[in-house]
Coordinates of C-alpha atoms and ligand atoms in Angstrom, one line a residue:
M95 CA 3.5 3.8 -20.5
A96 CA 6.3 1.4 -19.9
Q97 CA 5.0 -1.2 -17.4
L98 CA 6.8 -4.4 -16.5
W99 CA 4.9 -7.0 -14.7
H100 CA 7.1 -8.7 -12.2
G101 CA 4.5 -11.4 -11.5
L102 CA 6.7 -14.2 -12.5
G103 CA 10.3 -15.2 -12.1
M104 CA 11.1 -13.3 -8.9
L105 CA 14.5 -14.5 -7.7
T106 CA 15.2 -15.4 -4.0
L107 CA 18.5 -15.4 -2.3
F108 CA 19.2 -18.8 -3.7
D109 CA 18.0 -17.8 -7.2
I110 CA 15.0 -20.1 -7.0
P111 CA 12.3 -18.5 -9.1
L112 CA 9.2 -17.7 -6.9
D113 CA 5.9 -16.5 -8.0
Y114 CA 4.0 -13.7 -6.2
P115 CA 0.7 -14.9 -4.8
P116 CA -2.1 -14.6 -7.4
G117 CA -3.5 -11.1 -7.3
F118 CA -0.1 -9.4 -6.4
L119 CA 1.2 -7.2 -9.2
Y120 CA 4.4 -5.2 -9.2
F121 CA 5.2 -2.3 -11.5
P122 CA 8.7 -0.9 -11.0
G123 CA 9.2 2.7 -12.2
F124 CA 5.5 3.3 -12.3
I125 CA 5.9 7.1 -11.7
S126 CA 8.6 9.4 -13.1
E127 CA 11.1 11.3 -10.9
K128 CA 9.2 14.5 -11.7
E129 CA 5.9 12.9 -10.5
E130 CA 7.6 11.6 -7.4
T131 CA 8.9 15.2 -6.6
S132 CA 5.4 16.6 -7.2
L133 CA 3.8 14.0 -4.9
V134 CA 6.4 14.7 -2.2
E135 CA 5.6 18.4 -2.4
T136 CA 1.8 17.6 -2.2
I137 CA 2.5 15.5 0.9
A138 CA 4.6 18.2 2.5
A139 CA 1.6 20.4 2.6
L140 CA -0.5 17.8 4.5
E141 CA -0.9 17.4 8.2
L142 CA 0.2 13.9 9.2
H143 CA -0.6 12.4 12.5
T144 CA 1.1 9.7 14.5
F145 CA -0.6 6.4 13.8
M146 CA -2.2 5.0 16.9
F147 CA -3.2 1.3 17.2
Q148 CA -4.8 -0.1 20.3
G149 CA -3.4 2.7 22.4
Y150 CA 0.2 2.4 21.1
A151 CA 1.9 5.1 19.0
A152 CA 3.6 3.7 15.9
K153 CA 6.6 5.4 14.5
R154 CA 4.8 6.1 11.2
K155 CA 2.5 9.0 10.5
T156 CA -0.5 9.1 8.3
A157 CA -3.2 11.2 6.7
S158 CA -6.3 9.6 5.4
F159 CA -8.9 10.8 2.9
G160 CA -12.1 9.5 1.4
F161 CA -13.0 7.0 4.1
D162 CA -11.5 6.3 7.5
Y163 CA -11.6 2.9 9.0
S164 CA -12.3 2.9 12.7
F165 CA -10.4 0.0 14.4
K166 CA -12.6 0.5 17.4
D167 CA -16.0 0.3 15.6
K168 CA -14.6 -2.0 12.8
H169 CA -16.4 0.2 10.3
L170 CA -15.7 2.6 7.5
K171 CA -16.6 6.3 8.1
K172 CA -16.8 8.9 5.4
G173 CA -13.7 11.0 5.6
R174 CA -12.4 14.2 4.2
P175 CA -12.5 14.5 0.4
I176 CA -9.4 13.3 -1.5
P177 CA -7.4 16.4 -2.6
E178 CA -7.7 17.1 -6.3
T179 CA -3.9 17.1 -6.6
F180 CA -4.0 13.3 -6.4
S181 CA -6.5 12.9 -9.3
W182 CA -3.9 12.1 -11.9
L183 CA -2.4 9.5 -9.7
I184 CA -5.7 7.9 -9.0
E185 CA -6.4 7.7 -12.8
K186 CA -3.0 6.2 -13.5
V187 CA -3.3 3.6 -10.8
A188 CA -6.9 2.8 -11.7
R189 CA -5.8 2.1 -15.3
A190 CA -3.1 -0.3 -14.1
A191 CA -5.5 -2.0 -11.7
Q192 CA -8.2 -2.2 -14.3
V193 CA -10.8 -0.5 -12.0
S194 CA -12.6 2.8 -12.6
P195 CA -11.1 5.9 -10.9
E196 CA -14.5 6.4 -9.2
E197 CA -14.0 3.1 -7.4
V198 CA -10.9 4.4 -5.7
L199 CA -12.5 5.8 -2.6
E200 CA -9.7 5.9 -0.1
L201 CA -6.3 7.5 -0.1
L202 CA -3.8 7.1 2.7
V203 CA -0.5 8.8 3.0
T204 CA 2.0 7.2 5.3
E205 CA 5.4 8.5 6.4
Y206 CA 8.0 6.0 7.6
P207 CA 10.9 7.7 9.3
P208 CA 14.1 5.5 9.4
G209 CA 13.4 2.4 11.6
A210 CA 9.6 2.6 11.1
V211 CA 7.7 -0.6 10.1
I212 CA 4.3 -1.8 9.4
N213 CA 3.6 -5.1 11.1
W214 CA 1.9 -8.2 9.7
H215 CA -1.7 -7.5 8.7
R216 CA -4.4 -7.8 6.1
D217 CA -6.1 -4.5 5.3
A218 CA -9.4 -3.9 7.0
P219 CA -12.3 -6.1 5.7
P220 CA -14.4 -3.3 4.1
F221 CA -11.6 -2.5 1.6
N222 CA -11.3 -4.4 -1.6
M223 CA -8.3 -3.8 -3.9
V224 CA -5.2 -2.2 -2.3
A225 CA -2.6 -0.3 -4.4
G226 CA 0.7 1.2 -3.0
I227 CA 3.0 3.7 -4.5
S228 CA 6.4 4.1 -2.8
L229 CA 8.3 7.5 -2.6
L230 CA 11.8 8.5 -1.7
S231 CA 13.2 5.1 -0.7
D232 CA 13.0 1.4 -1.4
C233 CA 11.7 -1.0 1.3
S234 CA 11.7 -4.7 2.0
F235 CA 8.1 -5.9 1.6
R236 CA 7.1 -9.3 3.0
L237 CA 4.2 -11.6 2.3
R238 CA 3.0 -14.7 4.2
P239 CA -0.2 -16.7 4.0
H240 CA -2.7 -15.6 6.6
E241 CA -3.3 -19.1 7.9
E242 CA 0.2 -20.1 8.2
K243 CA 2.3 -17.5 10.0
R244 CA 5.8 -18.7 8.9
P245 CA 7.5 -15.9 6.9
L246 CA 7.5 -16.9 3.4
F247 CA 9.1 -14.2 1.3
S248 CA 10.6 -10.8 1.3
F249 CA 11.4 -8.7 -1.7
P250 CA 12.3 -5.2 -2.6
V251 CA 9.6 -2.7 -3.4
E252 CA 11.4 0.2 -5.0
R253 CA 10.7 3.9 -4.8
R254 CA 8.5 5.1 -7.7
S255 CA 7.0 1.6 -8.0
L256 CA 3.4 0.5 -7.7
Y257 CA 2.2 -2.7 -6.2
I258 CA -1.4 -4.0 -6.3
M259 CA -3.0 -6.5 -4.0
A260 CA -6.2 -8.0 -5.2
G261 CA -7.9 -11.4 -5.1
E262 CA -6.0 -14.0 -3.1
A263 CA -3.0 -11.8 -2.3
R264 CA -5.3 -9.3 -0.6
A265 CA -7.7 -11.8 1.0
L266 CA -5.6 -14.8 2.0
W267 CA -2.1 -13.2 2.5
Q268 CA -0.7 -10.9 5.1
H269 CA 1.9 -8.2 4.3
S270 CA 4.4 -6.2 6.3
I271 CA 7.4 -3.9 5.8
A272 CA 10.7 -4.4 7.5
P273 CA 12.2 -1.4 9.3
V274 CA 13.0 1.2 6.6
Q275 CA 16.5 2.4 6.2
Q276 CA 15.7 5.9 5.0
L277 CA 12.6 8.2 5.0
R278 CA 9.9 6.6 2.9
Y279 CA 6.4 7.8 2.0
S280 CA 3.7 5.5 0.6
I281 CA 0.4 6.4 -0.9
T282 CA -2.2 3.6 -0.5
L283 CA -5.2 3.7 -2.7
R284 CA -8.1 1.4 -2.0
T285 CA -11.5 0.4 -3.4
V286 CA -14.3 -0.4 -1.1
K287 CA -16.5 -3.5 -1.1
N288 CA -20.0 -2.8 -2.6
S289 CA -22.0 -3.5 0.6
E290 CA -19.9 -1.0 2.5
N291 CA -20.4 1.7 0.0
D292 CA -24.3 2.0 -0.1
Ligands
AKG127 O1 3.5 1.5 3.1 C1 3.0 0.6 2.4 O2 3.4 0.4 1.3 C2 2.1 -0.4 3.1 C3 0.9 0.3 3.8 C4 0.0 -0.7 4.3 O3 0.2 -1.9 4.3 C5 -1.3 -0.2 5.0 O4 -1.4 1.0 5.3 O5 -2.2 -1.1 5.2
FE2_128 FE1 -1.7 -2.9 4.4

């Protein structure tokens, strides 16, 4: 499997090399065109729902499996089983993330129509590692430290790529996605912290 780690030497607008925060890994071309098509077909058969947050409807739609995080109760609830059709992807991502596939307990599909965003956030506390696969279009991914809200950097996350946020990148940094230009799907895979999984 050809995997390129873009952890070092990212270039900014001014060609100043910047490092991703520790724990952020990027694998361009992680899945093939054929695998992308097959995932898009799998997603087409799912029922996606408008994502609601604190009473507001976001432009994006989601379908969640394995565990659902309730923003109201701030707790994880057991969800629908993850469809078998995603098993190969979970195995492939687990290998890249150096976790066991059994630890990947949550799968979230998100649809971003043109203009949709995801605002600055850290993923919900019960989740541990976060992995994202991008389908159909590239996006502009942004990271900034949680404590210091000034936008720090923005970089392309390409279709068919995988990013992983673990350690510091997951715990101490926020991420967001600028309005997408074209329809984009993402598949987010997450492990769960031990205490939440008893
Ligand atoms: O679409 C993505 O790649 C990001 C999704 C995300 O950050 C989330 O659902 O928490
Ligand atoms: Fe997130």
